[in-house]
C-alpha positions as YAML, in Angstrom:
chain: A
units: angstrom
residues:
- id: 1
  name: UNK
  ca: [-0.56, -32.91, -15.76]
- id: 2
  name: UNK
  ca: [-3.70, -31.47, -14.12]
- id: 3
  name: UNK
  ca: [-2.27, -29.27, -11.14]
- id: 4
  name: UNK
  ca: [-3.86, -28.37, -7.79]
- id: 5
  name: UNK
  ca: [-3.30, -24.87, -6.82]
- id: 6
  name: UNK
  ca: [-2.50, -24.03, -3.38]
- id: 7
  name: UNK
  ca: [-1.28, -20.34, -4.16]
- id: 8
  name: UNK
  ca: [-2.91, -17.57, -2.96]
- id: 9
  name: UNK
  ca: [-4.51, -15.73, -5.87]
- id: 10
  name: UNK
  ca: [-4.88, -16.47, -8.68]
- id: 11
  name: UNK
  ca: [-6.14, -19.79, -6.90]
- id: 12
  name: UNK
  ca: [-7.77, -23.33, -7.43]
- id: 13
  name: UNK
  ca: [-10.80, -22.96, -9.48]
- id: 14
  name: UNK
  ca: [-14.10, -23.75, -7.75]
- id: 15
  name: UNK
  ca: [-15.18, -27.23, -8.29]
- id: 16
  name: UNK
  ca: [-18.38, -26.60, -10.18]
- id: 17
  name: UNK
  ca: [-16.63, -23.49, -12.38]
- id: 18
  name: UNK
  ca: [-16.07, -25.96, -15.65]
- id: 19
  name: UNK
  ca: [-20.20, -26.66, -15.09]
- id: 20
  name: UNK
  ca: [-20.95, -22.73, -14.65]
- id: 21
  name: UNK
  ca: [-18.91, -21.59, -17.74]
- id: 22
  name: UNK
  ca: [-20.38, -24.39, -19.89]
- id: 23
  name: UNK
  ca: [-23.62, -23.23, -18.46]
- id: 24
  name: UNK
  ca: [-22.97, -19.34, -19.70]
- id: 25
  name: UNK
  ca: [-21.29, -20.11, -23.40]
- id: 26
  name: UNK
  ca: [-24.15, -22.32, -23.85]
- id: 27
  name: UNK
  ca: [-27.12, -19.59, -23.14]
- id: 28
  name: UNK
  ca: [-24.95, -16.96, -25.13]
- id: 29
  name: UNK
  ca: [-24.88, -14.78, -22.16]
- id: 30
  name: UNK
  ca: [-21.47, -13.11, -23.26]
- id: 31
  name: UNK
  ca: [-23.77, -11.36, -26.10]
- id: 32
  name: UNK
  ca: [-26.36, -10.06, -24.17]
- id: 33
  name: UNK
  ca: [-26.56, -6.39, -23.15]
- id: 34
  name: UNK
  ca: [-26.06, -4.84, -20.14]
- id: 35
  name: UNK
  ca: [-29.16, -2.93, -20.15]
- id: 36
  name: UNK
  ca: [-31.86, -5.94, -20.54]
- id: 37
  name: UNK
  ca: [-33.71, -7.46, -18.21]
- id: 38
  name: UNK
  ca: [-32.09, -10.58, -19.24]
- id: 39
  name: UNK
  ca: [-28.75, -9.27, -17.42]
- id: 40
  name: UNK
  ca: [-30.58, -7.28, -14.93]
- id: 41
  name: UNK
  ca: [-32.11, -10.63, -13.79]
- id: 42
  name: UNK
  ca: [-28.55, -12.22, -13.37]
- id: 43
  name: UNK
  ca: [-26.86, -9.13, -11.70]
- id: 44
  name: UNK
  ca: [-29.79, -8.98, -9.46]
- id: 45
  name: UNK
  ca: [-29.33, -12.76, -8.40]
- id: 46
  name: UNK
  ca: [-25.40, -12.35, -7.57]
- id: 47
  name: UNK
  ca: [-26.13, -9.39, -5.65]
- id: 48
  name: UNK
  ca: [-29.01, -11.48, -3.11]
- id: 49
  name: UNK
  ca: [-26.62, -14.54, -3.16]
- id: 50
  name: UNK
  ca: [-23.89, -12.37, -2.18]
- id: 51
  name: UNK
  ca: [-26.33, -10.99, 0.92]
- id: 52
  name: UNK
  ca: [-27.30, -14.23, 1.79]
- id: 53
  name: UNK
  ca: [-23.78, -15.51, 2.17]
- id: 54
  name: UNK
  ca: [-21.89, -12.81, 3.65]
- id: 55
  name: UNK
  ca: [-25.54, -11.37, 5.65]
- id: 56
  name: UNK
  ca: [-25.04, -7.70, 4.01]
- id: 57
  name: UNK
  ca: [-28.20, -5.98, 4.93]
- id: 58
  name: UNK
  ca: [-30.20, -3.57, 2.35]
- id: 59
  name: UNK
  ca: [-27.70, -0.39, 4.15]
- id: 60
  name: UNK
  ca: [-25.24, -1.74, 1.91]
- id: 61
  name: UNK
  ca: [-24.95, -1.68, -1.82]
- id: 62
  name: UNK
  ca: [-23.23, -4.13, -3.54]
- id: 63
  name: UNK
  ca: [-21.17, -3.08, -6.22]
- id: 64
  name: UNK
  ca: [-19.06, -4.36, -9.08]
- id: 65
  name: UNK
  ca: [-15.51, -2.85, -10.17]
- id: 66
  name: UNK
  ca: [-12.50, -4.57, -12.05]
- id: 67
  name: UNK
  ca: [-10.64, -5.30, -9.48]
- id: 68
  name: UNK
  ca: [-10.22, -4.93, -5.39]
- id: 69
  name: UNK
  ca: [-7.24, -2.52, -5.93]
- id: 70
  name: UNK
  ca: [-9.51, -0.40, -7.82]
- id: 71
  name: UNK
  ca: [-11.73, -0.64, -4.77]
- id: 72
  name: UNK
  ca: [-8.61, 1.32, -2.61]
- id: 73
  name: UNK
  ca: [-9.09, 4.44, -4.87]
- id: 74
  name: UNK
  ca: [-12.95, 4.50, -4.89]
- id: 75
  name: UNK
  ca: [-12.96, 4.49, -0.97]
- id: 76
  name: UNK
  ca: [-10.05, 7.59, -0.79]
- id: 77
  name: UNK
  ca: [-11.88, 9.28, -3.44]
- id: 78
  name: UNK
  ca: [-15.70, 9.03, -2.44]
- id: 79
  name: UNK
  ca: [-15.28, 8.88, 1.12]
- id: 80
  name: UNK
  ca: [-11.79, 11.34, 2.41]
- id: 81
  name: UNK
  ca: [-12.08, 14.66, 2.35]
- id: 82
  name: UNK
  ca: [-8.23, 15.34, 4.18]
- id: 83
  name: UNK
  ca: [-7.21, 12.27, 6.56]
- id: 84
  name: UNK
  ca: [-7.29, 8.92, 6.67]
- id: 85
  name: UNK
  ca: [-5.76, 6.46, 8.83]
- id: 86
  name: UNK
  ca: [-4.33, 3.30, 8.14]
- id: 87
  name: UNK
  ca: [-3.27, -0.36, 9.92]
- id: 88
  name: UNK
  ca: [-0.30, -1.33, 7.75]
- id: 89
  name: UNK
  ca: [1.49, -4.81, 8.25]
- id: 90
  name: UNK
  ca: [2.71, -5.98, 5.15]
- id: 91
  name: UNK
  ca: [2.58, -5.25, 1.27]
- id: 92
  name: UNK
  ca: [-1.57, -4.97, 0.46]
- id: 93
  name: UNK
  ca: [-2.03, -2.84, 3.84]
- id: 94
  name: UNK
  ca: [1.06, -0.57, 3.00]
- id: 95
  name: UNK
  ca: [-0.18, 0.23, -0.96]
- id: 96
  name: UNK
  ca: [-3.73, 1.36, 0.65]
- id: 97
  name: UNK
  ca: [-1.76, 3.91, 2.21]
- id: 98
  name: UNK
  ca: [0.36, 4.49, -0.59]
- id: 99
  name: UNK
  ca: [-2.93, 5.24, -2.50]
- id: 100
  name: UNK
  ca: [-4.28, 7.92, -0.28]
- id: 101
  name: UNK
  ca: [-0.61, 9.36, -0.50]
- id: 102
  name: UNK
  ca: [-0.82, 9.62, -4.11]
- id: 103
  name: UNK
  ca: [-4.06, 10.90, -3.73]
- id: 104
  name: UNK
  ca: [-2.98, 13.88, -2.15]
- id: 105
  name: UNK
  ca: [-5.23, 12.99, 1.51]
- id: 106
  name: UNK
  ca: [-2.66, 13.27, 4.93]
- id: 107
  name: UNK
  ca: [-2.49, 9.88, 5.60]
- id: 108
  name: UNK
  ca: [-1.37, 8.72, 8.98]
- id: 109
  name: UNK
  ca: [-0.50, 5.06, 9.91]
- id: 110
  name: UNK
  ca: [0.36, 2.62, 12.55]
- id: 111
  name: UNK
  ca: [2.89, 0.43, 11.07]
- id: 112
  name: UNK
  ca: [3.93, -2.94, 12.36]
- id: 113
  name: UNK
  ca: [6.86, -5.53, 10.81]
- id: 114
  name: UNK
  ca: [5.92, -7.90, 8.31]
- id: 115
  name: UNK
  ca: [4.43, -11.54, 10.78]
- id: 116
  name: UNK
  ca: [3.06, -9.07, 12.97]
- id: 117
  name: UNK
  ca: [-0.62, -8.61, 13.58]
- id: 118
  name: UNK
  ca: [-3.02, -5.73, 15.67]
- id: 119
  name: UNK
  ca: [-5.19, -5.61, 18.57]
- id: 120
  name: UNK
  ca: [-7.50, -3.19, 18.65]
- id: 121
  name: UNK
  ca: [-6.33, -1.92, 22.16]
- id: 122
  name: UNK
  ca: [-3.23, -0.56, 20.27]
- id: 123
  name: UNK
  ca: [-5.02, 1.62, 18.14]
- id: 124
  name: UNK
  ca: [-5.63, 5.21, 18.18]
- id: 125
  name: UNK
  ca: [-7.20, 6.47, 15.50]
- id: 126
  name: UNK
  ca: [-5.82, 10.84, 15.01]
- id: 127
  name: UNK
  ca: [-8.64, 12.66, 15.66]
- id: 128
  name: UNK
  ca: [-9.36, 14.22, 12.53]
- id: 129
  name: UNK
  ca: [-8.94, 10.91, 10.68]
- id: 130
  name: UNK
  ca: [-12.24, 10.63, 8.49]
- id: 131
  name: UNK
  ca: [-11.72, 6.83, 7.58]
- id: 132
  name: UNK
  ca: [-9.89, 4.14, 9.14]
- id: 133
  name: UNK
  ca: [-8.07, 1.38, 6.91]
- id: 134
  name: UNK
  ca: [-7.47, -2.24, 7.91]
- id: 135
  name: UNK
  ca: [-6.91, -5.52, 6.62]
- id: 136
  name: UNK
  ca: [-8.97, -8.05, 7.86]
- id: 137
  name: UNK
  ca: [-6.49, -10.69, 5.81]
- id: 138
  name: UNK
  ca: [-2.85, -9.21, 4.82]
- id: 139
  name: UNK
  ca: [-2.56, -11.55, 1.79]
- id: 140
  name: UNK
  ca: [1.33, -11.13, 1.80]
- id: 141
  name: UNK
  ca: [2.28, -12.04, 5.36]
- id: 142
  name: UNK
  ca: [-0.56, -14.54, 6.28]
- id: 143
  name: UNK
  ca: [-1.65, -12.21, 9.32]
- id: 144
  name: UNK
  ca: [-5.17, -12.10, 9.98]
- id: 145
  name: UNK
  ca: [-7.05, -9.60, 12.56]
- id: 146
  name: UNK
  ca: [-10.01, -11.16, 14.53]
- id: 147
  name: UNK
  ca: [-13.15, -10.00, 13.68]
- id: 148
  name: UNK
  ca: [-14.06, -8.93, 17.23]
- id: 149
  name: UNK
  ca: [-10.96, -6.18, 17.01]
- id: 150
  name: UNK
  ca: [-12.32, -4.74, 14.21]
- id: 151
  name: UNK
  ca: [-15.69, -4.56, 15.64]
- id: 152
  name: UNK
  ca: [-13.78, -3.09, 18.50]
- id: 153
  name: UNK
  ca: [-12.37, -0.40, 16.23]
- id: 154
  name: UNK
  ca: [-15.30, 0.99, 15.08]
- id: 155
  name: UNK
  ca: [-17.71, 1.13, 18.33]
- id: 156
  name: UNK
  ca: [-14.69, 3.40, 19.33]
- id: 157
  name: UNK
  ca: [-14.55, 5.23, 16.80]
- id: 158
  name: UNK
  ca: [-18.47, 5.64, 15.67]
- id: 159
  name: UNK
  ca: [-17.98, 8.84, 13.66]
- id: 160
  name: UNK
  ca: [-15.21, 7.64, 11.49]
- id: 161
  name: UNK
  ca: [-16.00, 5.52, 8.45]
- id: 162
  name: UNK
  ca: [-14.09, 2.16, 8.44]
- id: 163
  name: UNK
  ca: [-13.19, 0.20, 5.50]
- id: 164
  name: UNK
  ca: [-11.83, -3.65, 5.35]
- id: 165
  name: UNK
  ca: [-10.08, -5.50, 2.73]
- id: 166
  name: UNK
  ca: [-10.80, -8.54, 2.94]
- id: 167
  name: UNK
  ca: [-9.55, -9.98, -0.33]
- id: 168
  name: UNK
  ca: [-7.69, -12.88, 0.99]
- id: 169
  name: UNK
  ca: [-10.60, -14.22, 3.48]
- id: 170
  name: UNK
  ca: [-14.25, -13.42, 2.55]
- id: 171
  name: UNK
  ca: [-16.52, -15.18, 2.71]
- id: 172
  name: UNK
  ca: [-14.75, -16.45, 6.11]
- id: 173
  name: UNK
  ca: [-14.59, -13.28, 8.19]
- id: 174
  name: UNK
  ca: [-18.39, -13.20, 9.89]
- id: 175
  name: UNK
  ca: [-18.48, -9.08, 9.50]
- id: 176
  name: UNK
  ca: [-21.46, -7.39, 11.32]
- id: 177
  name: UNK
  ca: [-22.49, -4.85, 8.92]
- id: 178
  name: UNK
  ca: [-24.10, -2.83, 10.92]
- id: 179
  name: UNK
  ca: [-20.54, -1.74, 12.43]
- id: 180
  name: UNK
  ca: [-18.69, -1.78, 9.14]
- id: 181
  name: UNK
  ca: [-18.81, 1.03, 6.55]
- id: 182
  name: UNK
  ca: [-17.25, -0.71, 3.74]
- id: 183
  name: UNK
  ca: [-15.52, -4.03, 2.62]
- id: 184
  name: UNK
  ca: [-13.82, -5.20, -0.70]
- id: 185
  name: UNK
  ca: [-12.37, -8.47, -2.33]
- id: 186
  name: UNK
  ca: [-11.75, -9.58, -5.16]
- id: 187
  name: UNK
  ca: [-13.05, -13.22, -6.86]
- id: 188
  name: UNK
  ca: [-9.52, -14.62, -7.97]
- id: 189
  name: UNK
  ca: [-8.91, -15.95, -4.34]
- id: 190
  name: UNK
  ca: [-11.31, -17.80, -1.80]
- id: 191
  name: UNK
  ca: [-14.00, -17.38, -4.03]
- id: 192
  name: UNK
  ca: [-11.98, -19.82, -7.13]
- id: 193
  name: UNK
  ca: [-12.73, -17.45, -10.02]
- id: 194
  name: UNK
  ca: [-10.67, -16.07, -12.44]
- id: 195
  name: UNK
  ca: [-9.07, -12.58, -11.86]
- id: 196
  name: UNK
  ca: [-10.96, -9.67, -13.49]
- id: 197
  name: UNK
  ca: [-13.79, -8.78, -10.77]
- id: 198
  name: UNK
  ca: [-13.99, -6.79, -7.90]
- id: 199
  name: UNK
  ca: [-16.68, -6.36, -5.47]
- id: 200
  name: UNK
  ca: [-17.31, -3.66, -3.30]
- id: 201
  name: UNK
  ca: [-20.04, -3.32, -0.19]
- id: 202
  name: UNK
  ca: [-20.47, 0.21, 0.93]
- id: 203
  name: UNK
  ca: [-22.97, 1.82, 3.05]
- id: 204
  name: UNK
  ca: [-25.20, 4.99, 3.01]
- id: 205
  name: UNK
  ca: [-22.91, 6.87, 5.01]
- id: 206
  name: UNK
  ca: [-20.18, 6.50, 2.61]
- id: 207
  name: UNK
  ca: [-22.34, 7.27, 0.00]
- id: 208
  name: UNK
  ca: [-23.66, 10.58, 2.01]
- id: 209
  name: UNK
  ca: [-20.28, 11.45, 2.46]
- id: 210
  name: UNK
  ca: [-19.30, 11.26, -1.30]
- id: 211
  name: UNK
  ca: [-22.31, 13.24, -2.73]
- id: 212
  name: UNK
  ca: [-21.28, 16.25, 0.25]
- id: 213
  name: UNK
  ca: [-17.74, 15.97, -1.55]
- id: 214
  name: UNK
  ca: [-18.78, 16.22, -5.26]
- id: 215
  name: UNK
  ca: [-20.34, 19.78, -4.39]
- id: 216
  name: UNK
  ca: [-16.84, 20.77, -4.14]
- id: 217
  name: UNK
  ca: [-14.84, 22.84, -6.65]
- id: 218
  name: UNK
  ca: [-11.77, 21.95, -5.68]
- id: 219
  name: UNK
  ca: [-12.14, 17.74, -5.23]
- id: 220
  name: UNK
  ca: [-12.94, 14.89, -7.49]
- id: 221
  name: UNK
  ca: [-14.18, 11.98, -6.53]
- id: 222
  name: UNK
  ca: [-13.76, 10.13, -9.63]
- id: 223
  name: UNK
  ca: [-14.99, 11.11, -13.85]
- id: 224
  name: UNK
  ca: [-16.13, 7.51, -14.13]
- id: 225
  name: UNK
  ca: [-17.13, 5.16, -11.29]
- id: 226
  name: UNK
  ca: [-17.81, 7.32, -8.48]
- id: 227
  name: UNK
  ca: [-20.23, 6.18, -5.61]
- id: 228
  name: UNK
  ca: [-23.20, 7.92, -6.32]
- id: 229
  name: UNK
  ca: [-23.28, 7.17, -10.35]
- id: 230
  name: UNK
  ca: [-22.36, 3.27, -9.07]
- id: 231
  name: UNK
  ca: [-25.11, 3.26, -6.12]
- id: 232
  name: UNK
  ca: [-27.58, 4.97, -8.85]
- id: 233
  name: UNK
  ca: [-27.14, 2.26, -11.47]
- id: 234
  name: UNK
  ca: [-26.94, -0.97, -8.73]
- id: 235
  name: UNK
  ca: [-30.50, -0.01, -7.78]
- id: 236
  name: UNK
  ca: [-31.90, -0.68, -11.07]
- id: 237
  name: UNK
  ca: [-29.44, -3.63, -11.47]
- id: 238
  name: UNK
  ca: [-27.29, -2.34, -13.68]
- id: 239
  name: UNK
  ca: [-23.66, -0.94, -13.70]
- id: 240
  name: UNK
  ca: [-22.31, 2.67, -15.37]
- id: 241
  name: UNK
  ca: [-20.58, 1.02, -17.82]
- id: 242
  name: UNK
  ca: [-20.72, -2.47, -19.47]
- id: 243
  name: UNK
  ca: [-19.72, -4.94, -16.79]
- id: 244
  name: UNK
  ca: [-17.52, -8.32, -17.12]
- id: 245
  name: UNK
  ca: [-21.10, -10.10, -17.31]
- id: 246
  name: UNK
  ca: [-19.46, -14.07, -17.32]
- id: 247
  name: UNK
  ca: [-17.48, -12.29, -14.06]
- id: 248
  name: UNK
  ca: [-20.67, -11.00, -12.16]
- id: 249
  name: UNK
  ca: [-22.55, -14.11, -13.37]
- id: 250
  name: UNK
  ca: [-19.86, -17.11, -12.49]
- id: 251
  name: UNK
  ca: [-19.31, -14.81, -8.67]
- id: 252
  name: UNK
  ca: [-23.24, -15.38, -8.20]
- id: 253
  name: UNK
  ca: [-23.52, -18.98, -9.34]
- id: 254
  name: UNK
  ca: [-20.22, -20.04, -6.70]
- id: 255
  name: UNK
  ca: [-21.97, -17.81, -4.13]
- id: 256
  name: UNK
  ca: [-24.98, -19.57, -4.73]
- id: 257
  name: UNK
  ca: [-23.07, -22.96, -4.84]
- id: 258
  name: UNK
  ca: [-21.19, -21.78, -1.09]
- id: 259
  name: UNK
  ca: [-24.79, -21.17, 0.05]
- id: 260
  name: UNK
  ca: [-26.27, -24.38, -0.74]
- id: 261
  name: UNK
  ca: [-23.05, -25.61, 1.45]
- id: 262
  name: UNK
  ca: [-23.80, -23.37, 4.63]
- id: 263
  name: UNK
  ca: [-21.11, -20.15, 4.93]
- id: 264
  name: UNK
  ca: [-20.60, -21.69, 8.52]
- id: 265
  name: UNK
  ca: [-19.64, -25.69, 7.16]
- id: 266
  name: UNK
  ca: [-17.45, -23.46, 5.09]
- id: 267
  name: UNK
  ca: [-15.49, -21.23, 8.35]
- id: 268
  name: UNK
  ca: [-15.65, -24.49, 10.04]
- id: 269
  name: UNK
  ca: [-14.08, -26.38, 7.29]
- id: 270
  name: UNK
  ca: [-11.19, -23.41, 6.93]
- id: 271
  name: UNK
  ca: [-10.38, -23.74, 10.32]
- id: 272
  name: UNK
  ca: [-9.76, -27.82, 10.47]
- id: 273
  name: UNK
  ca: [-7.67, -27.18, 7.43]
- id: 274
  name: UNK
  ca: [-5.40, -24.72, 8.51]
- id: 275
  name: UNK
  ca: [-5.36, -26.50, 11.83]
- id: 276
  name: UNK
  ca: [-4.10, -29.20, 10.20]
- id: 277
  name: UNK
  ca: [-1.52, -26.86, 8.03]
- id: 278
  name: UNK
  ca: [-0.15, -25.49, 11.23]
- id: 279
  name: UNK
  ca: [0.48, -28.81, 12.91]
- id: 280
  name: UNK
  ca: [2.03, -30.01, 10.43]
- id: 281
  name: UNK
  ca: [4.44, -26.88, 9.93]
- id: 282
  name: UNK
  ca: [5.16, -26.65, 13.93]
- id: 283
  name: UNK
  ca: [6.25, -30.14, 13.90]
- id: 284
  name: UNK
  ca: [8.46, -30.37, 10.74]
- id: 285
  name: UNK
  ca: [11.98, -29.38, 11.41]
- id: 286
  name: UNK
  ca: [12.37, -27.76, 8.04]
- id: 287
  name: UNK
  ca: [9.29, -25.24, 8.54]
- id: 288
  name: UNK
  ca: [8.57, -22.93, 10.73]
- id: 289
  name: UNK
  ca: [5.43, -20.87, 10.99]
- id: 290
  name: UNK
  ca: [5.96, -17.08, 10.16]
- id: 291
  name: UNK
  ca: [3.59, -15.57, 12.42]
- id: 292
  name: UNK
  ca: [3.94, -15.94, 15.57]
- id: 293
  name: UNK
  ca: [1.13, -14.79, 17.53]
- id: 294
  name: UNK
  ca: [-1.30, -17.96, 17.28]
- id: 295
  name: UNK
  ca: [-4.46, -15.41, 17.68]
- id: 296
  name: UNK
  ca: [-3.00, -13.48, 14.55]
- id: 297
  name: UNK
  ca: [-2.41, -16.29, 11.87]
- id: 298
  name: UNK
  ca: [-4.59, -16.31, 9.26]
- id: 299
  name: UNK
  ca: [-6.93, -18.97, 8.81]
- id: 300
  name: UNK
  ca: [-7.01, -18.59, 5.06]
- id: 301
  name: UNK
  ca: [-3.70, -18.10, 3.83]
- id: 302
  name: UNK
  ca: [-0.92, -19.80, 5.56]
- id: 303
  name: UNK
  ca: [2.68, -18.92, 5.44]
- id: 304
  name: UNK
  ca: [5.69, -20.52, 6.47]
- id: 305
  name: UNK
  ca: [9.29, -20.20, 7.02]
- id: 306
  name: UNK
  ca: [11.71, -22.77, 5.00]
- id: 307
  name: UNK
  ca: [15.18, -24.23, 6.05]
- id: 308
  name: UNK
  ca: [15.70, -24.58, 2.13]
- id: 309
  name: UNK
  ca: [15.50, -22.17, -0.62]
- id: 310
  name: UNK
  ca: [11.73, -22.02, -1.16]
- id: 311
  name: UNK
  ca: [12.01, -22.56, -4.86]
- id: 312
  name: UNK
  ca: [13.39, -26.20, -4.24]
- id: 313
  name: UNK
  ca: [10.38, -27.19, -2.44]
- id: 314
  name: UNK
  ca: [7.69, -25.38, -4.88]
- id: 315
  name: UNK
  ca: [9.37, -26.70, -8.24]
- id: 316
  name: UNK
  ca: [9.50, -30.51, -6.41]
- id: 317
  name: UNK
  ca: [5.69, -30.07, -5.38]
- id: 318
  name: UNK
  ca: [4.55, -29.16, -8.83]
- id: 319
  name: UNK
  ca: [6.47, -32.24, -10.52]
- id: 320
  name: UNK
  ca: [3.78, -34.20, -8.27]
- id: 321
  name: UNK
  ca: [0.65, -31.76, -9.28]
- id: 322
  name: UNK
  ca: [0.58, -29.38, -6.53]
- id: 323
  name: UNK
  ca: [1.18, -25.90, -6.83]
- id: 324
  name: UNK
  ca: [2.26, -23.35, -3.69]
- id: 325
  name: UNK
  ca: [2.57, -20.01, -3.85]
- id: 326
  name: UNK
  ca: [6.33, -18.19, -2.81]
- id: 327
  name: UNK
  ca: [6.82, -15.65, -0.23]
- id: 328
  name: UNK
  ca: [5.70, -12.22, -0.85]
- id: 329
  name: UNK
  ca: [8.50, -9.57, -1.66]
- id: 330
  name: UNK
  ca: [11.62, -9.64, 0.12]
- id: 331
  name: UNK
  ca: [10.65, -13.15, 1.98]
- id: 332
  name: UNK
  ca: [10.00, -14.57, -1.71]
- id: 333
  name: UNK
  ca: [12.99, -17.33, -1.13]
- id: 334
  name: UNK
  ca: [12.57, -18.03, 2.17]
- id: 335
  name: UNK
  ca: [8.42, -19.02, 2.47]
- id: 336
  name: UNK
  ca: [5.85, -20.64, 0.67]
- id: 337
  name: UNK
  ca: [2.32, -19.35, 1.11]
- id: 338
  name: UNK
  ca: [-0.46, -22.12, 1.11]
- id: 339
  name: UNK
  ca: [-3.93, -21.16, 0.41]
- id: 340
  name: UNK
  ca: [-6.61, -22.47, 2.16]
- id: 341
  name: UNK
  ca: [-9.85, -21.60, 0.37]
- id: 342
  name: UNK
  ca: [-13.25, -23.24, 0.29]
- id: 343
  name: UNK
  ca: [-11.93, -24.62, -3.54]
- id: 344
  name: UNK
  ca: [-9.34, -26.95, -1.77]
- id: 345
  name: UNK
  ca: [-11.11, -29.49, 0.10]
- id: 346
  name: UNK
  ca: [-9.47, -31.65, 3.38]
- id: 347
  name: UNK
  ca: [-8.69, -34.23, 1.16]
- id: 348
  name: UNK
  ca: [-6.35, -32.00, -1.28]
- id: 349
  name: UNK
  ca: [-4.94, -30.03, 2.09]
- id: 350
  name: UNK
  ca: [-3.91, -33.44, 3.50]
- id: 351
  name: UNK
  ca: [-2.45, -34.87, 0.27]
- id: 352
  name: UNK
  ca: [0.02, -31.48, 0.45]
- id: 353
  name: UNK
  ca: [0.68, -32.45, 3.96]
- id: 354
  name: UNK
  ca: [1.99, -35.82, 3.02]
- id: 355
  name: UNK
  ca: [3.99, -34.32, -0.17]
- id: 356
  name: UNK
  ca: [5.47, -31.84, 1.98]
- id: 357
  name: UNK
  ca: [6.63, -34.95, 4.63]
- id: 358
  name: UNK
  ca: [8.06, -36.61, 1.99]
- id: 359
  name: UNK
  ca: [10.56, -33.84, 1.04]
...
């Protein structure tokens, strides 16, 4: 049976990814090396789709890494000296701050129930915080921050650096760049790749701040993939070490493929769908919708609460091809998660609504 994936990473594959990969075996680009023009050429064209669709200005490098996790410890590393501060709401949020604990920095947070979201009128950021955490899209709780907040954030606090994960949500979230430091995600989720590829988009301040840092004795900022050795090679097109090339190369053939859409047909898209999800799950007596807060659900990954053990209705979806994702952690029983990426069209999202009726 040939499935449709609804779960929230790893997702649905792109439509055109079967084309793309044929595309890539057949030119032998798996062979080539990382330091010819050949794969300079192809990192360079991911890199200006990626601008074009998320509107990254030349500030901001874009850089590659093996995953958006990875992406926590480059940020603590590169860009904390002592303190950071961080927005934590549910399991993604929480293990950034974990990180920096790990990492030895004094890490403050504001921490708010699982279902809960923030407004940036609630925040207030310790004064000798040097970077501010948030997630734009907490992947676990389906609780999404608007964009304006964040923006919010950061005008009031101009000298701290602030960085969003936006794993879950990208290329939805329209992010003005000139008010945000750094971002991450990862391709496995709205972008309907495979897992294995990170992407980071950091600006000069954070890489300022990580060259003052490795003059110091008694920090590290990293013995392999620190931000100035990664902004160094990403100007020449290149990466320190050899890169997953069919990664970087399938991310910029979907970007391009998203472009040739319109990034705002795509936001506009996300929001019927999950319009349509939430309907649905506010008029169903056996679901309820987790978060509350209608300006805090996410648009991209949609959880609800089920009357029934969760399991029930995910193993008697997937007898008819569709495939939902459980609740995250301790809620794994009691929700399903339903991801609404640009992979799943209105079509697919409504074909789930009349499966789940039928339960």
């Amino acid at each position: 049976m040939k499935y449709t994936f609804y779960t929230p990473g790893p997702a649905q594959l792109y439509p055109s990814f079967e084309q793309h990969v044929q595309t890539f075996v057949e030119q032998q680009l798996g062979s080539i090396s990382h330091r010819s023009q050949q794969y300079r050429a192809l990192h360079q064209h991911t890199v200006e789709q990626l601008r074009t669709l998320l509107n990254v200005p030349a500030t901001h490098a874009i850089l590659f890494l093996g995953s958006a996790s990875e992406a926590w410890e480059r940020i603590l590393l590169n860009c904390v000296e002592h303190e950071s501060y961080h927005l934590v709401n549910g399991s993604f949020s929480k293990k950034f701050f974990q990180y920096a604990q790990v990492l030895h920095k004094f890490a403050h947070k504001l921490e708010k129930p699982m279902g809960q979201g923030f407004d940036a009128s609630e925040v207030e950021v310790p004064e000798y915080a040097e970077l501010i955490g948030l997630a734009h899209n907490e992947t676990s709780s389906g609780v999404q921050m608007r964009v304006s907040d964040i923006h919010k954030i950061k005008r009031s606090n101009p000298d701290k650096l602030i960085a969003v994960d936006m794993v879950s949500s990208a290329p939805y979230p329209d992010l003005d760049y000139s008010l945000i430091d750094t971002a991450f995600f990862s391709v496995q989720k709205a972008f309907g790749l495979p897992a294995g590829l990170g992407v980071w988009i950091v600006n000069e301040k954070c890489l300022q701040k990580a060259e003052r840092l490795r003059k110091y004795d008694n920090l590290t900022i990293g013995a392999h993939h620190d931000l100035p050795t990664l902004w160094k090679n990403a100007q020449s097109h290149e990466t320190p070490a050899t890169p997953n090339v069919m990664g970087i190369y399938l991310l910029g053939k979907i970007a391009e493929d998203m472009n040739r859409v319109g990034v705002d047909r795509i936001r506009k898209e996300t929001e019927q769908k999950a319009k349509l999800l939430y309907n649905f799950i506010d008029q169903h007596e056996g679901f309820e919708t987790f978060v509350q807060e209608p300006k805090h659900r996410s648009q991209t990954v949609v959880v609800a609460n089920t009357k029934q053990p969760s399991s029930e209705i995910i193993s008697a979806l997937k007898a008819k091809g569709l495939v939902l994702g459980s609740g995250y952690g301790e809620h794994k029983a009691t929700q399903v998660r339903i991801a609404n990426f640009p992979a799943t069209s209105t079509e697919q999202v409504e074909a789930l609504i009349r499966a789940l009726g039928e339960l």
